[in-house]
Amino acid sequence: MGYIKHVEPETVFQLSDQVQIQKGQVVSKTLAQNPAVSLTLFSFDQGEEISTHASHGDALVTVLEGRGQFTVDGTVYVLEAGESLVMPANKPHAVYGIQAFKMLLTVIFPESEHEGKEQSSY
């Protein structure tokens, strides 16, 4: 059993095809999660959002399709397909679908949180 789930190993694929836009929804699909890292695909319908929150890990977002708005500690960033942004740990941030869009979210958690813990595959 591998560490990455919901995609076939040793198969070429498009990340953007792995999650679909659904009317009026934010959809997420977790590909990997353990004490050190979380890897999740998201799709946002136009006008949908994840309200302001903070994470204890650094979050790297990469827009795969469309255009999304990311607000980090009061600063607004608009990203299009192929663009990425790091949202630093413990800074409030929010995500909004200016238009329907898809993104990959990678969160790297502080080493102190998983030191000495056995990592498991999901």
Short mmCIF file of N, CA and C in Angstrom, two decimals:
data_model
loop_
_atom_site.label_atom_id
_atom_site.label_comp_id
_atom_site.label_asym_id
_atom_site.label_seq_id
_atom_site.Cartn_x
_atom_site.Cartn_y
_atom_site.Cartn_z
N MET A 1 0.85 -1.18 0.00
CA MET A 1 0.00 0.00 0.00
C MET A 1 0.90 1.25 0.00
N GLY A 2 0.57 2.19 -0.85
CA GLY A 2 1.38 3.41 -0.98
C GLY A 2 0.93 4.49 -0.01
N TYR A 3 1.67 5.57 -0.05
CA TYR A 3 1.37 6.71 0.81
C TYR A 3 0.39 7.69 0.16
N ILE A 4 0.32 7.64 -1.17
CA ILE A 4 -0.61 8.52 -1.89
C ILE A 4 -1.82 7.70 -2.30
N LYS A 5 -3.01 8.20 -2.00
CA LYS A 5 -4.23 7.45 -2.27
C LYS A 5 -5.08 8.17 -3.32
N HIS A 6 -6.05 7.48 -3.84
CA HIS A 6 -7.04 7.99 -4.80
C HIS A 6 -6.51 8.26 -6.19
N VAL A 7 -5.26 7.86 -6.47
CA VAL A 7 -4.73 7.91 -7.85
C VAL A 7 -3.93 6.63 -8.07
N GLU A 8 -3.91 6.17 -9.32
CA GLU A 8 -3.20 4.94 -9.66
C GLU A 8 -1.70 5.20 -9.73
N PRO A 9 -0.91 4.41 -9.03
CA PRO A 9 0.55 4.56 -9.14
C PRO A 9 1.03 4.16 -10.53
N GLU A 10 2.13 4.74 -10.93
CA GLU A 10 2.76 4.44 -12.21
C GLU A 10 1.82 4.64 -13.39
N THR A 11 0.94 5.64 -13.26
CA THR A 11 0.01 6.00 -14.32
C THR A 11 0.09 7.51 -14.52
N VAL A 12 0.29 7.93 -15.76
CA VAL A 12 0.34 9.36 -16.06
C VAL A 12 -1.08 9.91 -16.02
N PHE A 13 -1.26 11.03 -15.32
CA PHE A 13 -2.58 11.64 -15.21
C PHE A 13 -2.45 13.14 -15.05
N GLN A 14 -3.56 13.84 -15.24
CA GLN A 14 -3.65 15.28 -15.01
C GLN A 14 -4.26 15.49 -13.62
N LEU A 15 -3.58 16.23 -12.75
CA LEU A 15 -4.14 16.51 -11.42
C LEU A 15 -5.51 17.15 -11.52
N SER A 16 -5.68 18.06 -12.47
CA SER A 16 -6.95 18.79 -12.58
C SER A 16 -8.12 17.87 -12.91
N ASP A 17 -7.86 16.70 -13.49
CA ASP A 17 -8.93 15.76 -13.81
C ASP A 17 -9.37 14.94 -12.59
N GLN A 18 -8.63 15.03 -11.51
CA GLN A 18 -8.89 14.20 -10.33
C GLN A 18 -9.94 14.77 -9.38
N VAL A 19 -10.40 15.99 -9.64
CA VAL A 19 -11.45 16.61 -8.83
C VAL A 19 -12.32 17.43 -9.78
N GLN A 20 -13.64 17.38 -9.57
CA GLN A 20 -14.57 18.04 -10.48
C GLN A 20 -15.23 19.25 -9.82
N ILE A 21 -15.51 20.26 -10.63
CA ILE A 21 -16.28 21.42 -10.16
C ILE A 21 -17.72 20.96 -9.96
N GLN A 22 -18.30 21.30 -8.81
CA GLN A 22 -19.70 20.98 -8.56
C GLN A 22 -20.43 22.27 -8.21
N LYS A 23 -21.57 22.47 -8.83
CA LYS A 23 -22.35 23.69 -8.67
C LYS A 23 -22.58 24.00 -7.19
N GLY A 24 -22.20 25.22 -6.79
CA GLY A 24 -22.46 25.71 -5.44
C GLY A 24 -21.64 25.05 -4.34
N GLN A 25 -20.52 24.41 -4.71
CA GLN A 25 -19.77 23.66 -3.70
C GLN A 25 -18.27 23.90 -3.77
N VAL A 26 -17.63 23.62 -2.65
CA VAL A 26 -16.19 23.44 -2.58
C VAL A 26 -16.00 21.94 -2.39
N VAL A 27 -15.22 21.33 -3.26
CA VAL A 27 -14.98 19.89 -3.21
C VAL A 27 -13.52 19.65 -2.87
N SER A 28 -13.24 18.69 -2.00
CA SER A 28 -11.85 18.35 -1.68
C SER A 28 -11.63 16.86 -1.82
N LYS A 29 -10.40 16.51 -2.18
CA LYS A 29 -10.00 15.12 -2.33
C LYS A 29 -8.59 14.99 -1.75
N THR A 30 -8.48 14.31 -0.62
CA THR A 30 -7.20 14.14 0.05
C THR A 30 -6.39 13.05 -0.66
N LEU A 31 -5.18 13.41 -1.05
CA LEU A 31 -4.29 12.45 -1.71
C LEU A 31 -3.31 11.83 -0.72
N ALA A 32 -2.91 12.59 0.30
CA ALA A 32 -2.00 12.07 1.32
C ALA A 32 -2.14 12.92 2.57
N GLN A 33 -2.02 12.26 3.72
CA GLN A 33 -2.04 12.99 4.98
C GLN A 33 -1.33 12.17 6.04
N ASN A 34 -0.37 12.83 6.69
CA ASN A 34 0.34 12.22 7.81
C ASN A 34 0.80 13.36 8.71
N PRO A 35 1.51 13.08 9.79
CA PRO A 35 1.89 14.17 10.71
C PRO A 35 2.80 15.23 10.09
N ALA A 36 3.44 14.93 8.96
CA ALA A 36 4.38 15.88 8.36
C ALA A 36 3.80 16.68 7.21
N VAL A 37 2.87 16.08 6.46
CA VAL A 37 2.39 16.71 5.23
C VAL A 37 0.94 16.33 4.94
N SER A 38 0.26 17.25 4.28
CA SER A 38 -1.09 17.00 3.79
C SER A 38 -1.13 17.45 2.33
N LEU A 39 -1.68 16.63 1.45
CA LEU A 39 -1.75 16.91 0.03
C LEU A 39 -3.21 16.75 -0.39
N THR A 40 -3.86 17.86 -0.80
CA THR A 40 -5.29 17.84 -1.08
C THR A 40 -5.61 18.61 -2.35
N LEU A 41 -6.45 18.02 -3.18
CA LEU A 41 -6.98 18.71 -4.35
C LEU A 41 -8.29 19.38 -3.96
N PHE A 42 -8.53 20.58 -4.48
CA PHE A 42 -9.77 21.30 -4.23
C PHE A 42 -10.35 21.80 -5.54
N SER A 43 -11.68 21.86 -5.61
CA SER A 43 -12.35 22.60 -6.67
C SER A 43 -13.35 23.54 -6.00
N PHE A 44 -13.43 24.75 -6.53
CA PHE A 44 -14.34 25.78 -6.05
C PHE A 44 -15.25 26.20 -7.19
N ASP A 45 -16.54 26.19 -6.97
CA ASP A 45 -17.42 26.80 -7.95
C ASP A 45 -17.28 28.31 -7.82
N GLN A 46 -17.63 29.03 -8.87
CA GLN A 46 -17.56 30.49 -8.81
C GLN A 46 -18.38 31.00 -7.63
N GLY A 47 -17.79 31.90 -6.84
CA GLY A 47 -18.47 32.49 -5.70
C GLY A 47 -18.37 31.69 -4.42
N GLU A 48 -17.82 30.49 -4.48
CA GLU A 48 -17.67 29.68 -3.27
C GLU A 48 -16.36 30.04 -2.56
N GLU A 49 -16.32 29.79 -1.24
CA GLU A 49 -15.14 30.19 -0.48
C GLU A 49 -14.90 29.31 0.73
N ILE A 50 -13.68 29.40 1.22
CA ILE A 50 -13.33 28.88 2.54
C ILE A 50 -13.00 30.14 3.34
N SER A 51 -13.75 30.36 4.39
CA SER A 51 -13.60 31.60 5.16
C SER A 51 -12.27 31.66 5.90
N THR A 52 -11.97 32.81 6.44
CA THR A 52 -10.69 33.06 7.09
C THR A 52 -10.42 32.07 8.22
N HIS A 53 -9.24 31.50 8.19
CA HIS A 53 -8.78 30.54 9.19
C HIS A 53 -7.25 30.57 9.19
N ALA A 54 -6.64 29.82 10.06
CA ALA A 54 -5.17 29.73 10.11
C ALA A 54 -4.78 28.26 10.21
N SER A 55 -3.59 27.96 9.76
CA SER A 55 -3.05 26.60 9.83
C SER A 55 -1.73 26.66 10.59
N HIS A 56 -1.39 25.61 11.30
CA HIS A 56 -0.12 25.58 12.00
C HIS A 56 1.02 25.09 11.11
N GLY A 57 0.73 24.87 9.81
CA GLY A 57 1.76 24.51 8.85
C GLY A 57 1.80 25.50 7.70
N ASP A 58 2.92 25.55 6.99
CA ASP A 58 3.01 26.37 5.77
C ASP A 58 2.18 25.70 4.69
N ALA A 59 1.38 26.50 3.98
CA ALA A 59 0.51 25.98 2.94
C ALA A 59 0.95 26.51 1.57
N LEU A 60 1.26 25.61 0.67
CA LEU A 60 1.60 25.95 -0.70
C LEU A 60 0.39 25.63 -1.57
N VAL A 61 -0.16 26.65 -2.26
CA VAL A 61 -1.27 26.41 -3.18
C VAL A 61 -0.76 26.58 -4.60
N THR A 62 -1.24 25.73 -5.48
CA THR A 62 -0.95 25.82 -6.91
C THR A 62 -2.28 25.72 -7.64
N VAL A 63 -2.62 26.76 -8.39
CA VAL A 63 -3.86 26.77 -9.15
C VAL A 63 -3.66 25.92 -10.40
N LEU A 64 -4.57 24.98 -10.61
CA LEU A 64 -4.49 24.05 -11.74
C LEU A 64 -5.34 24.50 -12.92
N GLU A 65 -6.47 25.14 -12.62
CA GLU A 65 -7.42 25.62 -13.64
C GLU A 65 -8.14 26.82 -13.08
N GLY A 66 -8.52 27.76 -13.93
CA GLY A 66 -9.34 28.88 -13.51
C GLY A 66 -8.57 29.95 -12.77
N ARG A 67 -9.30 30.69 -11.92
CA ARG A 67 -8.71 31.81 -11.18
C ARG A 67 -9.30 31.85 -9.78
N GLY A 68 -8.40 31.95 -8.78
CA GLY A 68 -8.83 32.00 -7.39
C GLY A 68 -8.21 33.19 -6.67
N GLN A 69 -8.91 33.64 -5.65
CA GLN A 69 -8.43 34.75 -4.82
C GLN A 69 -8.04 34.21 -3.46
N PHE A 70 -6.84 34.59 -3.03
CA PHE A 70 -6.29 34.15 -1.76
C PHE A 70 -5.97 35.38 -0.94
N THR A 71 -6.54 35.47 0.25
CA THR A 71 -6.27 36.60 1.14
C THR A 71 -5.43 36.07 2.30
N VAL A 72 -4.23 36.64 2.43
CA VAL A 72 -3.29 36.19 3.47
C VAL A 72 -2.97 37.38 4.35
N ASP A 73 -3.43 37.31 5.59
CA ASP A 73 -3.15 38.37 6.57
C ASP A 73 -3.54 39.75 6.01
N GLY A 74 -4.69 39.80 5.32
CA GLY A 74 -5.22 41.05 4.80
C GLY A 74 -4.76 41.43 3.40
N THR A 75 -3.78 40.74 2.85
CA THR A 75 -3.29 41.03 1.50
C THR A 75 -3.96 40.08 0.51
N VAL A 76 -4.50 40.63 -0.58
CA VAL A 76 -5.22 39.84 -1.58
C VAL A 76 -4.29 39.49 -2.74
N TYR A 77 -4.32 38.21 -3.11
CA TYR A 77 -3.55 37.70 -4.26
C TYR A 77 -4.53 37.00 -5.19
N VAL A 78 -4.41 37.26 -6.48
CA VAL A 78 -5.23 36.56 -7.48
C VAL A 78 -4.29 35.67 -8.28
N LEU A 79 -4.58 34.37 -8.28
CA LEU A 79 -3.73 33.40 -8.97
C LEU A 79 -4.50 32.74 -10.10
N GLU A 80 -3.79 32.49 -11.18
CA GLU A 80 -4.35 31.79 -12.33
C GLU A 80 -3.62 30.47 -12.51
N ALA A 81 -4.12 29.66 -13.42
CA ALA A 81 -3.55 28.33 -13.67
C ALA A 81 -2.04 28.41 -13.84
N GLY A 82 -1.33 27.56 -13.12
CA GLY A 82 0.11 27.50 -13.19
C GLY A 82 0.82 28.34 -12.15
N GLU A 83 0.08 29.18 -11.43
CA GLU A 83 0.70 30.05 -10.41
C GLU A 83 0.54 29.44 -9.02
N SER A 84 1.51 29.77 -8.16
CA SER A 84 1.53 29.23 -6.80
C SER A 84 1.78 30.33 -5.79
N LEU A 85 1.43 30.06 -4.54
CA LEU A 85 1.59 31.01 -3.44
C LEU A 85 1.81 30.22 -2.15
N VAL A 86 2.72 30.70 -1.31
CA VAL A 86 2.89 30.12 0.02
C VAL A 86 2.15 30.98 1.02
N MET A 87 1.27 30.35 1.78
CA MET A 87 0.55 31.01 2.86
C MET A 87 1.22 30.55 4.15
N PRO A 88 1.98 31.44 4.80
CA PRO A 88 2.78 31.02 5.97
C PRO A 88 1.93 30.52 7.14
N ALA A 89 2.52 29.63 7.90
CA ALA A 89 1.87 29.09 9.09
C ALA A 89 1.41 30.21 10.01
N ASN A 90 0.28 30.00 10.63
CA ASN A 90 -0.28 30.86 11.66
C ASN A 90 -0.73 32.24 11.17
N LYS A 91 -0.73 32.48 9.86
CA LYS A 91 -1.28 33.73 9.33
C LYS A 91 -2.69 33.45 8.84
N PRO A 92 -3.64 34.30 9.21
CA PRO A 92 -5.01 34.07 8.75
C PRO A 92 -5.09 34.17 7.23
N HIS A 93 -5.84 33.25 6.63
CA HIS A 93 -6.01 33.26 5.19
C HIS A 93 -7.39 32.74 4.81
N ALA A 94 -7.81 33.12 3.60
CA ALA A 94 -9.11 32.71 3.07
C ALA A 94 -8.94 32.46 1.57
N VAL A 95 -9.86 31.67 1.00
CA VAL A 95 -9.82 31.33 -0.42
C VAL A 95 -11.20 31.59 -1.00
N TYR A 96 -11.24 32.20 -2.21
CA TYR A 96 -12.50 32.57 -2.86
C TYR A 96 -12.41 32.27 -4.35
N GLY A 97 -13.48 31.71 -4.89
CA GLY A 97 -13.54 31.42 -6.32
C GLY A 97 -14.02 32.62 -7.12
N ILE A 98 -13.09 33.40 -7.65
CA ILE A 98 -13.45 34.51 -8.54
C ILE A 98 -14.19 33.94 -9.75
N GLN A 99 -13.70 32.81 -10.22
CA GLN A 99 -14.39 31.98 -11.20
C GLN A 99 -14.18 30.55 -10.71
N ALA A 100 -14.86 29.60 -11.33
CA ALA A 100 -14.64 28.21 -10.94
C ALA A 100 -13.16 27.90 -11.12
N PHE A 101 -12.56 27.25 -10.12
CA PHE A 101 -11.14 26.92 -10.23
C PHE A 101 -10.81 25.66 -9.42
N LYS A 102 -9.62 25.12 -9.76
CA LYS A 102 -9.11 23.93 -9.08
C LYS A 102 -7.71 24.24 -8.58
N MET A 103 -7.35 23.67 -7.44
CA MET A 103 -6.02 23.90 -6.89
C MET A 103 -5.52 22.67 -6.16
N LEU A 104 -4.21 22.62 -6.03
CA LEU A 104 -3.55 21.61 -5.20
C LEU A 104 -3.03 22.33 -3.97
N LEU A 105 -3.35 21.82 -2.80
CA LEU A 105 -2.88 22.38 -1.54
C LEU A 105 -1.92 21.39 -0.89
N THR A 106 -0.71 21.87 -0.61
CA THR A 106 0.29 21.08 0.11
C THR A 106 0.60 21.81 1.41
N VAL A 107 0.37 21.16 2.53
CA VAL A 107 0.67 21.76 3.83
C VAL A 107 1.81 20.97 4.46
N ILE A 108 2.85 21.70 4.86
CA ILE A 108 3.99 21.11 5.55
C ILE A 108 3.89 21.53 7.01
N PHE A 109 3.80 20.56 7.90
CA PHE A 109 3.62 20.84 9.32
C PHE A 109 4.97 20.94 10.03
N PRO A 110 5.01 21.68 11.15
CA PRO A 110 6.26 21.85 11.90
C PRO A 110 6.84 20.50 12.31
N GLU A 111 8.15 20.40 12.22
CA GLU A 111 8.84 19.15 12.56
C GLU A 111 8.58 18.74 14.00
N SER A 112 8.48 19.71 14.90
CA SER A 112 8.29 19.39 16.32
C SER A 112 7.00 18.64 16.58
N GLU A 113 6.02 18.79 15.68
CA GLU A 113 4.74 18.11 15.89
C GLU A 113 4.81 16.63 15.58
N HIS A 114 5.75 16.22 14.72
CA HIS A 114 5.78 14.82 14.36
C HIS A 114 7.08 14.12 14.74
N GLU A 115 7.97 14.80 15.45
CA GLU A 115 9.19 14.15 15.91
C GLU A 115 8.85 13.00 16.85
N GLY A 116 9.47 11.90 16.61
CA GLY A 116 9.26 10.75 17.48
C GLY A 116 7.99 9.99 17.23
N LYS A 117 7.11 10.50 16.36
CA LYS A 117 5.88 9.79 16.05
C LYS A 117 6.12 8.93 14.82
N GLU A 118 5.55 7.76 14.85
CA GLU A 118 5.66 6.89 13.68
C GLU A 118 4.72 7.42 12.59
N GLN A 119 5.24 7.56 11.40
CA GLN A 119 4.42 8.03 10.30
C GLN A 119 3.63 6.86 9.74
N SER A 120 2.38 7.12 9.42
CA SER A 120 1.54 6.08 8.86
C SER A 120 1.09 6.47 7.48
N SER A 121 0.79 5.47 6.65
CA SER A 121 0.24 5.76 5.32
C SER A 121 -1.27 5.60 5.37
N TYR A 122 -1.94 6.47 4.63
CA TYR A 122 -3.40 6.42 4.61
C TYR A 122 -3.86 5.89 3.28
#
